[in-house]
Coordinates of C-alpha atoms in Angstrom, one line a residue:
Chain A
M1 CA 6.2 8.4 -23.1
D2 CA 5.6 11.2 -20.6
E3 CA 4.0 11.0 -17.2
F4 CA 0.5 11.8 -18.5
D5 CA 0.7 9.2 -21.3
F6 CA 2.1 6.7 -18.8
I7 CA -0.9 7.1 -16.4
Q8 CA -3.3 6.9 -19.3
S9 CA -1.7 3.7 -20.5
I10 CA -2.1 1.9 -17.1
K11 CA -5.5 3.4 -16.2
P12 CA -8.3 0.9 -16.7
S13 CA -11.0 2.0 -19.2
Y14 CA -13.6 0.6 -16.8
Y15 CA -13.7 -1.2 -13.4
K16 CA -14.9 -4.7 -13.2
Q17 CA -15.9 -4.4 -9.6
S18 CA -19.1 -2.4 -9.2
S19 CA -17.9 -1.4 -5.7
V20 CA -15.2 0.9 -7.2
V21 CA -16.8 4.4 -7.0
K22 CA -13.6 6.2 -8.1
G23 CA -10.4 4.6 -9.3
I24 CA -7.3 6.3 -10.6
G25 CA -7.3 10.0 -11.1
D26 CA -7.9 12.0 -7.8
D27 CA -5.9 12.2 -4.5
G28 CA -7.3 8.7 -3.7
A29 CA -9.6 5.9 -4.7
I30 CA -13.1 5.4 -3.3
I31 CA -14.7 2.1 -2.8
R32 CA -18.2 1.3 -1.5
P33 CA -17.8 -1.8 0.6
T34 CA -20.4 -4.5 0.2
F35 CA -22.7 -4.6 3.3
G36 CA -22.1 -7.7 5.5
Q37 CA -18.6 -8.3 4.0
D38 CA -15.3 -7.7 5.8
L39 CA -12.4 -6.2 3.9
V40 CA -9.1 -8.0 3.9
I41 CA -6.0 -5.9 3.2
T42 CA -2.6 -7.5 2.5
S43 CA 0.7 -5.8 1.5
D44 CA 4.0 -7.1 0.1
T45 CA 7.1 -5.4 -1.2
M46 CA 9.6 -7.0 -3.6
V47 CA 13.0 -5.6 -4.4
E48 CA 15.1 -6.4 -7.5
N49 CA 17.9 -8.9 -6.9
V50 CA 16.4 -9.7 -3.5
H51 CA 12.9 -11.1 -4.4
F52 CA 13.1 -11.1 -8.2
S53 CA 15.7 -10.8 -10.9
L54 CA 15.5 -9.2 -14.4
D55 CA 18.3 -11.7 -15.4
Y56 CA 15.7 -14.4 -16.0
M57 CA 12.4 -12.6 -15.7
S58 CA 10.7 -10.3 -18.2
F59 CA 9.1 -7.1 -16.9
E60 CA 5.7 -8.7 -17.4
D61 CA 6.9 -11.7 -15.2
V62 CA 7.9 -9.3 -12.4
G63 CA 4.5 -7.6 -12.4
Y64 CA 2.7 -11.0 -12.5
R65 CA 4.8 -12.4 -9.7
V66 CA 4.5 -9.5 -7.2
L67 CA 0.7 -9.4 -7.7
A68 CA 0.5 -13.2 -7.4
A69 CA 2.2 -13.1 -4.0
N70 CA -0.3 -10.5 -2.8
L71 CA -3.4 -12.3 -4.2
S72 CA -2.0 -15.5 -2.5
D73 CA -2.1 -13.6 0.9
V74 CA -5.7 -12.5 0.2
A75 CA -6.6 -16.2 -0.6
A76 CA -4.9 -17.3 2.6
M77 CA -7.3 -15.1 4.5
G78 CA -10.2 -16.9 2.8
A79 CA -11.1 -13.7 0.9
V80 CA -12.0 -13.1 -2.8
P81 CA -9.6 -10.6 -4.3
R82 CA -11.2 -7.3 -5.5
Y83 CA -8.6 -4.5 -6.0
Y84 CA -5.0 -3.6 -5.8
I85 CA -2.7 -0.6 -5.4
V86 CA 0.8 -0.4 -6.8
N87 CA 3.7 1.7 -5.5
I88 CA 6.8 1.5 -7.6
N89 CA 10.3 2.9 -7.1
V90 CA 11.9 3.1 -10.6
P91 CA 15.5 3.7 -11.4
E92 CA 16.2 5.9 -14.4
Q93 CA 17.5 3.0 -16.6
I94 CA 14.0 1.6 -16.7
S95 CA 11.9 3.4 -19.3
N96 CA 8.2 4.2 -19.0
E97 CA 7.6 1.7 -21.8
E98 CA 9.2 -1.0 -19.7
L99 CA 7.3 0.1 -16.7
V100 CA 4.1 -0.3 -18.6
L101 CA 5.1 -3.9 -19.2
V102 CA 5.2 -4.5 -15.5
Y103 CA 1.7 -3.2 -15.2
Q104 CA 0.6 -5.4 -18.1
G105 CA 2.0 -8.5 -16.3
M106 CA -0.1 -7.6 -13.3
K107 CA -3.1 -6.9 -15.5
E108 CA -2.9 -10.3 -17.1
L109 CA -3.2 -12.0 -13.7
A110 CA -5.7 -9.5 -12.3
D111 CA -8.0 -9.8 -15.3
S112 CA -8.3 -13.6 -14.8
Y113 CA -9.8 -12.9 -11.3
R114 CA -11.7 -9.7 -12.2
V115 CA -9.4 -7.7 -9.9
D116 CA -9.1 -3.9 -10.4
L117 CA -6.1 -1.6 -10.3
I118 CA -7.4 1.4 -8.3
G119 CA -4.4 3.5 -7.5
G120 CA -0.7 3.9 -6.4
D121 CA 2.3 6.0 -6.8
T122 CA 5.4 5.9 -9.1
V123 CA 8.6 7.6 -7.9
S124 CA 12.2 7.8 -9.2
G125 CA 14.8 6.2 -7.1
K126 CA 18.0 4.1 -7.5
E127 CA 16.6 0.7 -6.7
F128 CA 13.8 -1.1 -8.5
S129 CA 11.2 -2.1 -5.9
I130 CA 7.4 -2.7 -6.0
S131 CA 4.9 -2.6 -3.2
I132 CA 1.4 -3.9 -3.7
T133 CA -1.5 -3.5 -1.4
A134 CA -4.3 -6.0 -2.3
F135 CA -7.9 -6.1 -1.1
G136 CA -10.4 -8.9 -0.8
S137 CA -13.8 -9.4 0.7
V138 CA -14.8 -12.2 3.1
S139 CA -17.9 -13.0 5.1
P140 CA -17.3 -12.2 8.8
E141 CA -18.6 -15.7 9.9
L142 CA -15.9 -17.6 8.0
K143 CA -13.0 -18.6 10.2
R144 CA -9.8 -18.7 8.0
N145 CA -7.2 -17.6 10.5
R146 CA -3.9 -19.3 11.3
S147 CA -5.3 -19.6 14.8
S148 CA -8.3 -21.7 13.7
A149 CA -6.6 -25.2 13.9
E150 CA -8.1 -27.6 16.5
D151 CA -7.2 -31.0 17.9
G152 CA -7.9 -33.8 15.5
D153 CA -8.0 -31.7 12.3
I154 CA -6.6 -32.9 9.1
V155 CA -3.6 -31.0 7.9
F156 CA -3.7 -30.4 4.1
V157 CA -1.8 -28.7 1.3
T158 CA -3.0 -27.8 -2.2
G159 CA -1.1 -28.8 -5.4
S160 CA 2.6 -29.9 -5.2
L161 CA 5.4 -28.6 -3.1
G162 CA 8.9 -27.6 -4.2
D163 CA 8.1 -26.7 -7.8
S164 CA 9.2 -23.1 -7.4
G165 CA 12.4 -24.1 -5.6
Y166 CA 13.3 -26.7 -8.2
G167 CA 12.6 -24.1 -11.0
Y168 CA 15.0 -21.8 -9.3
E169 CA 17.6 -24.6 -9.1
L170 CA 17.2 -25.2 -12.8
L171 CA 17.6 -21.5 -13.5
N172 CA 20.8 -21.5 -11.4
R173 CA 22.1 -24.4 -13.5
N174 CA 21.6 -22.1 -16.5
E175 CA 19.1 -24.6 -17.8
V176 CA 16.9 -21.7 -18.8
D177 CA 14.1 -23.2 -20.8
F178 CA 11.3 -20.7 -20.2
N179 CA 8.7 -23.2 -21.2
N180 CA 9.9 -25.6 -18.5
Y181 CA 7.0 -26.4 -16.0
F182 CA 9.2 -25.7 -12.9
V183 CA 10.7 -22.5 -14.3
K184 CA 7.2 -21.2 -15.1
R185 CA 6.1 -22.1 -11.6
H186 CA 8.9 -20.1 -10.2
V187 CA 8.5 -17.1 -12.5
R188 CA 4.7 -17.0 -12.7
P189 CA 3.2 -18.7 -9.6
E190 CA -0.5 -19.0 -9.5
P191 CA -2.4 -17.8 -6.4
Q192 CA -5.0 -20.3 -5.2
V193 CA -8.0 -18.0 -5.5
S194 CA -10.3 -20.9 -6.7
F195 CA -9.8 -22.6 -3.4
V196 CA -11.6 -19.7 -1.7
N197 CA -14.6 -20.0 -4.0
A198 CA -14.7 -23.8 -3.7
T199 CA -14.6 -23.7 0.2
E200 CA -16.9 -20.8 0.9
K201 CA -19.5 -23.0 2.6
F202 CA -17.0 -24.4 5.2
D203 CA -17.3 -22.9 8.6
R204 CA -13.7 -23.3 9.8
I205 CA -10.5 -23.9 7.9
S206 CA -7.1 -22.6 9.3
L207 CA -5.1 -21.4 6.4
N208 CA -1.7 -20.0 5.4
D209 CA -0.1 -19.6 2.0
V210 CA 3.3 -21.2 1.2
S211 CA 5.4 -18.1 0.7
D212 CA 8.3 -18.9 3.1
G213 CA 8.2 -22.7 3.0
I214 CA 5.8 -25.1 4.8
S215 CA 8.1 -25.6 7.8
S216 CA 7.6 -21.9 8.5
E217 CA 3.9 -21.7 7.6
L218 CA 3.1 -24.8 9.6
N219 CA 4.9 -23.4 12.6
E220 CA 2.9 -20.2 12.3
I221 CA -0.3 -22.3 12.4
A222 CA 0.9 -24.3 15.4
Q223 CA 1.9 -21.2 17.3
A224 CA -1.2 -19.2 16.5
S225 CA -3.5 -22.1 17.3
K226 CA -1.5 -23.3 20.3
T227 CA -1.5 -26.9 19.0
N228 CA 1.0 -29.4 17.8
L229 CA 1.1 -30.7 14.2
L230 CA 2.3 -34.1 13.0
I231 CA 3.4 -34.2 9.4
E232 CA 4.1 -37.4 7.4
W233 CA 7.0 -36.9 5.0
E234 CA 5.7 -39.7 2.8
R235 CA 2.5 -37.9 2.1
L236 CA 4.0 -34.6 1.1
P237 CA 3.1 -34.1 -2.6
Y238 CA 5.9 -33.4 -4.9
R239 CA 6.7 -34.1 -8.6
K240 CA 8.8 -37.1 -9.4
E241 CA 11.4 -34.9 -11.2
L242 CA 12.6 -33.6 -7.9
N243 CA 13.9 -37.1 -7.0
E244 CA 17.1 -36.3 -8.9
L245 CA 18.0 -33.8 -6.1
D246 CA 20.3 -34.9 -3.3
E247 CA 18.5 -35.3 0.1
H248 CA 19.5 -31.9 1.4
K249 CA 18.4 -30.0 -1.7
L250 CA 15.1 -32.0 -1.8
D251 CA 14.4 -31.2 1.8
E252 CA 15.1 -27.5 1.1
C253 CA 12.8 -27.4 -1.9
I254 CA 9.9 -29.2 -0.2
L255 CA 10.2 -27.7 3.3
S256 CA 11.8 -24.4 3.3
F257 CA 12.3 -22.7 -0.1
G258 CA 8.6 -21.7 -0.3
E259 CA 7.3 -19.4 -3.0
D260 CA 5.0 -22.1 -4.3
F261 CA 2.0 -20.0 -3.2
E262 CA 0.1 -23.1 -2.5
L263 CA -2.2 -23.1 0.5
V264 CA -1.5 -25.1 3.6
G265 CA -4.1 -25.5 6.4
T266 CA -6.3 -27.7 8.6
C267 CA -10.0 -28.6 8.6
P268 CA -12.2 -30.7 10.8
E269 CA -12.0 -34.4 9.9
K270 CA -15.8 -34.5 9.2
D271 CA -15.3 -31.9 6.4
W272 CA -12.3 -33.5 4.8
E273 CA -14.0 -35.6 2.0
L274 CA -16.3 -32.8 1.0
L275 CA -13.4 -30.3 0.9
K276 CA -11.5 -32.7 -1.4
D277 CA -14.5 -33.0 -3.7
K278 CA -15.2 -29.3 -3.8
C279 CA -11.6 -28.5 -4.6
K280 CA -11.5 -31.3 -7.3
Q281 CA -14.4 -29.6 -9.0
V282 CA -12.3 -26.5 -9.6
G283 CA -9.2 -28.4 -10.6
I284 CA -7.4 -28.2 -7.2
T285 CA -5.8 -31.3 -5.7
V286 CA -5.6 -31.3 -1.9
T287 CA -3.5 -33.8 0.0
N288 CA -3.9 -35.0 3.6
I289 CA -0.3 -34.5 5.0
G290 CA -0.9 -35.0 8.7
R291 CA -2.8 -34.3 11.9
V292 CA -3.4 -31.6 14.5
L293 CA -2.4 -33.1 17.9
A294 CA -3.8 -32.4 21.3
S295 CA -2.4 -29.1 22.5
T296 CA 0.2 -29.2 25.2
K297 CA 1.4 -26.8 27.8
D298 CA 4.8 -26.8 26.1
Q299 CA 5.9 -24.6 23.2
P300 CA 3.6 -25.6 20.3
S301 CA 5.6 -27.7 17.8
V302 CA 5.5 -29.2 14.3
F303 CA 6.7 -32.8 14.2
L304 CA 7.9 -34.4 11.0
H305 CA 7.6 -38.2 10.7
K306 CA 10.3 -39.3 8.3
D307 CA 12.3 -42.6 7.9
G308 CA 10.6 -44.0 11.0
E309 CA 11.8 -41.1 13.2
R310 CA 9.8 -38.2 14.6
R311 CA 11.8 -35.0 14.5
V312 CA 10.9 -31.4 15.3
L313 CA 10.4 -29.3 12.2
Q314 CA 11.9 -25.9 12.9
S315 CA 10.6 -22.7 11.3
S316 CA 13.5 -22.7 8.9
G317 CA 11.8 -21.2 6.0
Y318 CA 14.1 -19.0 3.9
Q319 CA 13.9 -15.5 5.3
H320 CA 14.5 -12.6 2.9
R321 CA 15.0 -10.5 6.0
Chain B
M1 CA 16.7 -6.5 18.1
D2 CA 15.5 -9.4 15.9
E3 CA 12.6 -9.6 13.5
F4 CA 10.2 -10.9 16.2
D5 CA 11.1 -8.1 18.7
F6 CA 10.9 -5.5 15.9
I7 CA 7.3 -6.5 15.0
Q8 CA 6.4 -6.6 18.7
S9 CA 7.7 -3.1 19.2
I10 CA 5.7 -1.6 16.4
K11 CA 2.5 -3.7 16.9
P12 CA -0.2 -1.6 18.6
S13 CA -1.3 -3.0 22.0
Y14 CA -4.9 -2.2 21.0
Y15 CA -6.7 -0.6 18.0
K16 CA -8.5 2.8 18.5
Q17 CA -10.8 2.2 15.6
S18 CA -13.5 -0.4 16.5
S19 CA -13.8 -1.3 12.8
V20 CA -10.4 -3.1 13.0
V21 CA -11.3 -6.8 13.3
K22 CA -7.7 -8.0 12.9
G23 CA -4.6 -5.8 12.7
I24 CA -1.0 -7.0 12.5
G25 CA -0.2 -10.7 12.8
D26 CA -1.8 -12.8 10.0
D27 CA -1.4 -12.8 6.2
G28 CA -3.5 -9.6 6.2
A29 CA -5.6 -7.2 8.2
I30 CA -9.4 -7.4 8.4
I31 CA -11.6 -4.3 8.7
R32 CA -15.4 -4.2 9.0
P33 CA -16.4 -1.1 7.1
T34 CA -19.0 1.2 8.7
F35 CA -22.4 0.8 6.8
G36 CA -23.2 3.8 4.7
Q37 CA -19.6 5.0 4.6
D38 CA -17.3 4.9 1.6
L39 CA -13.7 3.9 2.0
V40 CA -11.1 6.3 0.6
I41 CA -7.7 4.8 -0.1
T42 CA -4.5 6.9 -0.9
S43 CA -1.0 5.8 -1.4
D44 CA 2.4 7.7 -1.5
T45 CA 6.0 6.6 -1.7
M46 CA 8.9 8.6 -0.5
V47 CA 12.6 7.8 -1.2
E48 CA 15.6 9.0 0.7
N49 CA 17.4 11.9 -1.0
V50 CA 14.5 12.4 -3.4
H51 CA 11.6 13.2 -1.0
F52 CA 13.4 13.4 2.3
S53 CA 16.9 13.6 3.7
L54 CA 18.4 12.2 6.9
D55 CA 20.9 15.1 6.7
Y56 CA 18.4 17.4 8.4
M57 CA 15.6 15.0 9.5
S58 CA 15.5 12.6 12.3
F59 CA 14.1 9.1 11.8
E60 CA 11.0 10.2 13.7
D61 CA 10.7 13.2 11.3
V62 CA 10.8 10.9 8.3
G63 CA 8.0 8.7 9.6
Y64 CA 6.0 11.7 10.6
R65 CA 6.3 13.4 7.2
V66 CA 5.5 10.4 5.1
L67 CA 2.4 9.7 7.0
A68 CA 1.4 13.4 7.0
A69 CA 1.6 13.4 3.2
N70 CA -0.8 10.4 3.1
L71 CA -3.3 11.8 5.7
S72 CA -3.3 15.0 3.7
D73 CA -4.4 13.1 0.6
V74 CA -7.2 11.5 2.7
A75 CA -8.3 14.9 4.0
A76 CA -8.3 16.2 0.4
M77 CA -10.9 13.6 -0.4
G78 CA -13.0 14.9 2.5
A79 CA -12.5 11.7 4.4
V80 CA -11.7 11.1 8.1
P81 CA -8.4 9.1 8.3
R82 CA -8.8 5.6 10.0
Y83 CA -5.9 3.3 9.3
Y84 CA -2.5 3.0 7.5
I85 CA -0.2 0.3 6.1
V86 CA 3.5 0.8 5.9
N87 CA 5.9 -0.9 3.4
I88 CA 9.6 -0.1 4.0
N89 CA 12.7 -0.9 2.0
V90 CA 15.6 -0.7 4.5
P91 CA 19.3 -0.7 3.7
E92 CA 21.5 -2.6 6.1
Q93 CA 23.1 0.4 7.6
I94 CA 19.8 1.3 9.2
S95 CA 19.3 -0.7 12.4
N96 CA 16.0 -2.1 13.6
E97 CA 16.3 0.4 16.5
E98 CA 16.4 3.2 14.1
L99 CA 13.6 1.7 12.1
V100 CA 11.4 1.6 15.2
L101 CA 12.0 5.4 15.5
V102 CA 10.5 5.9 12.0
Y103 CA 7.4 4.0 13.2
Q104 CA 7.3 6.1 16.4
G105 CA 7.3 9.3 14.3
M106 CA 4.3 8.0 12.4
K107 CA 2.6 6.9 15.6
E108 CA 3.0 10.4 17.1
L109 CA 1.0 11.8 14.2
A110 CA -1.4 8.9 14.0
D111 CA -2.3 9.0 17.7
S112 CA -3.4 12.6 17.5
Y113 CA -6.0 11.6 14.9
R114 CA -6.8 8.1 16.4
V115 CA -5.4 6.4 13.2
D116 CA -4.3 2.8 13.5
L117 CA -1.3 1.0 12.0
I118 CA -2.8 -2.3 10.7
G119 CA -0.1 -3.9 8.6
G120 CA 2.7 -3.7 6.1
D121 CA 5.9 -5.3 5.0
T122 CA 9.6 -4.6 5.8
V123 CA 12.2 -5.8 3.3
S124 CA 16.0 -5.4 3.0
G125 CA 17.3 -3.4 0.0
K126 CA 19.9 -0.9 -0.9
E127 CA 17.7 2.3 -0.9
F128 CA 15.7 3.6 2.0
S129 CA 12.1 4.1 0.8
I130 CA 8.7 4.1 2.5
S131 CA 5.3 3.5 0.9
I132 CA 2.2 4.2 2.9
T133 CA -1.3 3.3 2.1
A134 CA -3.8 5.3 4.2
F135 CA -7.5 4.7 4.6
G136 CA -10.3 7.1 5.5
S137 CA -14.1 7.1 5.6
V138 CA -16.5 9.5 4.0
S139 CA -20.2 9.8 3.4
P140 CA -21.1 8.9 -0.2
E141 CA -23.3 12.1 -0.5
L142 CA -20.4 14.5 0.1
K143 CA -18.8 15.9 -3.0
R144 CA -15.2 16.6 -2.4
N145 CA -13.7 15.8 -5.8
R146 CA -11.4 17.9 -7.9
S147 CA -14.2 17.9 -10.4
S148 CA -16.7 19.5 -8.2
A149 CA -15.9 23.2 -8.9
E150 CA -18.7 25.3 -10.5
D151 CA -19.0 28.7 -12.1
G152 CA -19.1 31.5 -9.5
D153 CA -17.5 29.4 -6.7
I154 CA -15.1 31.1 -4.3
V155 CA -11.5 29.7 -4.5
F156 CA -10.0 29.3 -1.1
V157 CA -6.8 28.0 0.6
T158 CA -6.2 27.1 4.2
G159 CA -3.3 28.4 6.3
S160 CA -0.3 30.1 4.7
L161 CA 1.5 29.2 1.5
G162 CA 5.3 28.8 1.0
D163 CA 6.1 27.9 4.6
S164 CA 7.6 24.6 3.6
G165 CA 9.6 26.0 0.6
Y166 CA 11.0 28.8 2.8
G167 CA 11.9 26.2 5.5
Y168 CA 13.7 24.2 2.8
E169 CA 15.5 27.4 1.6
L170 CA 16.7 28.1 5.2
L171 CA 18.0 24.5 5.5
N172 CA 19.9 25.0 2.3
R173 CA 21.5 28.2 3.7
N174 CA 22.7 26.0 6.6
E175 CA 20.6 28.1 8.9
V176 CA 19.5 24.9 10.6
D177 CA 17.6 25.9 13.7
F178 CA 15.2 23.0 14.2
N179 CA 12.9 25.1 16.3
N180 CA 12.5 27.6 13.5
Y181 CA 8.8 27.8 12.5
F182 CA 9.5 27.3 8.7
V183 CA 11.9 24.5 9.2
K184 CA 9.4 22.7 11.4
R185 CA 6.7 23.3 8.7
H186 CA 9.0 21.6 6.2
V187 CA 10.1 18.7 8.3
R188 CA 6.8 18.0 10.2
P189 CA 3.9 19.3 8.0
E190 CA 0.4 19.0 9.5
P191 CA -2.3 17.4 7.4
Q192 CA -5.6 19.4 7.5
V193 CA -7.7 16.7 9.1
S194 CA -9.7 19.2 11.2
F195 CA -10.9 20.8 8.0
V196 CA -12.8 17.6 7.2
N197 CA -14.6 17.5 10.5
A198 CA -15.4 21.3 10.4
T199 CA -16.9 21.0 6.9
E200 CA -18.8 17.7 7.1
K201 CA -22.2 19.5 6.7
F202 CA -21.3 21.2 3.4
D203 CA -22.7 19.4 0.3
R204 CA -20.1 20.4 -2.2
I205 CA -16.5 21.5 -1.9
S206 CA -13.9 20.8 -4.6
L207 CA -10.7 20.0 -2.8
N208 CA -7.0 19.2 -3.4
D209 CA -4.1 19.2 -1.1
V210 CA -1.0 21.4 -1.7
S211 CA 1.6 18.7 -2.2
D212 CA 3.0 19.9 -5.6
G213 CA 2.3 23.6 -5.3
I214 CA -0.9 25.5 -5.9
S215 CA -0.2 26.2 -9.5
S216 CA -0.3 22.4 -10.1
E217 CA -3.2 21.8 -7.7
L218 CA -5.4 24.6 -9.1
N219 CA -4.8 23.4 -12.7
E220 CA -5.9 19.9 -11.7
I221 CA -9.2 21.4 -10.3
A222 CA -9.7 23.5 -13.4
Q223 CA -9.1 20.5 -15.7
A224 CA -11.2 18.0 -13.7
S225 CA -14.1 20.5 -13.4
K226 CA -13.7 21.9 -16.9
T227 CA -13.8 25.5 -15.6
N228 CA -11.4 28.4 -15.5
L229 CA -10.0 29.8 -12.3
L230 CA -9.0 33.4 -11.6
I231 CA -6.5 33.9 -8.7
E232 CA -5.6 37.2 -7.2
W233 CA -1.8 37.3 -6.3
E234 CA -2.5 40.0 -3.6
R235 CA -4.8 37.7 -1.7
L236 CA -2.5 34.7 -1.5
P237 CA -1.7 34.2 2.2
Y238 CA 2.0 34.0 3.1
R239 CA 4.1 35.0 6.1
K240 CA 5.8 38.4 6.0
E241 CA 9.3 36.7 6.5
L242 CA 9.1 35.5 2.9
N243 CA 9.4 39.1 1.7
E244 CA 13.2 38.9 2.1
L245 CA 13.2 36.5 -0.9
D246 CA 13.8 37.7 -4.4
E247 CA 10.8 37.7 -6.7
H248 CA 11.7 34.5 -8.5
K249 CA 12.2 32.6 -5.2
L250 CA 9.1 34.1 -3.7
D251 CA 7.0 32.9 -6.7
E252 CA 8.5 29.5 -6.4
C253 CA 7.8 29.1 -2.7
I254 CA 4.2 30.4 -3.0
L255 CA 3.2 28.9 -6.3
S256 CA 5.2 25.8 -7.2
F257 CA 7.3 24.4 -4.3
G258 CA 4.3 22.8 -2.6
E259 CA 4.7 20.4 0.4
D260 CA 2.7 22.8 2.6
F261 CA -0.1 20.2 2.8
E262 CA -2.6 22.9 3.1
L263 CA -6.0 22.4 1.3
V264 CA -7.0 24.4 -1.8
G265 CA -10.5 24.2 -3.2
T266 CA -13.7 25.9 -4.1
C267 CA -17.1 26.3 -2.6
P268 CA -20.4 27.9 -3.6
E269 CA -20.5 31.6 -2.7
K270 CA -23.5 31.1 -0.4
D271 CA -21.5 28.8 1.8
W272 CA -18.4 30.9 2.0
E273 CA -19.1 32.8 5.3
L274 CA -20.3 29.7 7.1
L275 CA -17.3 27.7 5.9
K276 CA -14.9 30.4 7.2
D277 CA -16.7 30.4 10.6
K278 CA -16.7 26.6 10.9
C279 CA -13.0 26.5 10.1
K280 CA -12.2 29.3 12.5
Q281 CA -13.8 27.3 15.3
V282 CA -11.2 24.5 14.8
G283 CA -8.3 27.0 14.4
I284 CA -8.1 26.9 10.6
T285 CA -7.8 30.2 8.7
V286 CA -9.2 30.0 5.1
T287 CA -8.6 32.8 2.6
N288 CA -10.6 33.7 -0.4
I289 CA -8.0 33.8 -3.2
G290 CA -10.2 34.0 -6.3
R291 CA -13.1 32.9 -8.4
V292 CA -14.2 30.1 -10.6
L293 CA -15.1 31.6 -14.0
A294 CA -17.6 30.5 -16.6
S295 CA -16.3 27.4 -18.4
T296 CA -15.2 27.8 -21.9
K297 CA -14.8 25.5 -24.8
D298 CA -11.1 26.1 -24.8
Q299 CA -8.6 24.3 -22.6
P300 CA -9.5 25.0 -19.0
S301 CA -7.0 27.5 -17.5
V302 CA -5.9 29.1 -14.3
F303 CA -5.3 32.8 -14.6
L304 CA -3.2 34.8 -12.1
H305 CA -3.9 38.5 -11.6
K306 CA -0.6 40.1 -10.6
D307 CA 0.7 43.7 -10.9
G308 CA -2.3 44.7 -13.0
E309 CA -1.7 41.9 -15.5
R310 CA -3.6 38.7 -16.1
R311 CA -1.3 35.8 -17.0
V312 CA -1.9 32.1 -17.4
L313 CA -0.6 30.1 -14.5
Q314 CA 1.0 26.9 -15.8
S315 CA 1.0 23.7 -13.9
S316 CA 4.6 24.2 -13.1
G317 CA 4.6 22.5 -9.7
Y318 CA 7.8 20.8 -8.8
Q319 CA 7.6 17.3 -10.1
H320 CA 9.6 14.6 -8.4
R321 CA 9.1 12.4 -11.4

């Protein structure tokens, strides 16, 4: 497959978003932004053997996962994903046919949310790495920032925590059953796009996606909002299978491994019941895991209440760099 | 310098573009597109020792050059550049201090056109590569596509051709004088942003930037517009210093090396004199290098008239992949 055939094979036959004036095929793409909507732009790079591995992921999985991480960032900004751009650095041992599979993995996820591939660049290098820039639209009046948390808010998280970390643990034990729920959650995480649609009527929700672990994400909210957060360990939602882990490993999976791509945030107490109902209607479970506390003059902190003790939860999320 | 200090050192203290609602610091950036303007999005990846080399470029040069290539693509879409996003894969032998220099090189170019850095991602890998996504705005009624060429149009090019290729040749001869005009043109090419402002009143200009060499760029215009182009070798603008090259090398520098980041395009004959004048006012020379010929049913072609012969100019631009 030559360069021309490669581009033809990844170029969409039509664009789902009517705002795409010009997609792939010129020096750049052109979009016509919807009047009254802001444009959210997120960008993430993943490198082979740092952020993903071909040892236990197919080329399709790799594409799916990199796009999922980006759409998760878009969702964490309260935005509906619209388009994406892909830059790939490909070593020569990867064929164009294999590269097309990476794009097919992305397309599989993109199609389910009507998101369009509108451009990018493919270059030859020595290390396999993928950068995606994703775009979403959001109403300017919606507050979905990390800095939107206020005293008395409920702290919530969607879905269950630690699934991706436990899946990774299973893979490392060479228990590689690719139909295993936890392995799937690690290899093909699902961005919480439906949360955005379900909550579009709510004025204020502070929001972050669980990419680096909730300890890190919660600290970002506390610092940006200049508030303290109190989290109840007993309320943290996780699957019973994780109880086979020792305490250290369990803590790591739940608090700091991340990559679950769930959403963590806060909302006013008055909105909590309705938020739960709206999410339930789209199949998303949200769990009340704690409270926003009165802001202090000290360094904003996250406290974890566990085994009768209140300890400070450091921002110890796993850092790739 | 740790991660936090690094981000602080590259984060702008303010944004020049009032349309930036939120820049660096959350899961994504937010921009408020100007009503009635389309958004142009371009993206380019450059890899060390494929697209640039630290042997003869400083870290600032590398940043400058990668952004220049992207702003050139924005200009080739007839758009005014507004923002950019940077994804970098950094090997451990490059320090955060050196990485900051890469961003400073970008900033130097960006500041001269009031372009804002609004986001990105930095990851650790083995190979030094940089992806930039750049954004510009353009009025929807302006036609600046490769497909806009029509029979009878003048074919033009800005500036002089072959400067970058000749600079690269000098570097390979180890004649490394970094104040040499040609070396500078290779290391720090200038995107033709002023052309966009000078020509904003013209309805139709087909346009491409000379990244892969004019033989390749002209063929793209011919194919997209389904026309033939006739180019006169004697009119191609190049500096007299290049005459020391043998014929093969001269052809290569002028026709296929590329990386001059000049603009090549076509405009209606009636607009030609005014276009020349408008460009002259902003210090840009444009040269009439040929004609668009009546379209044929055959494969669209570019013909080069040289030494009394008319030959087909293949799309032989140097392909990095």
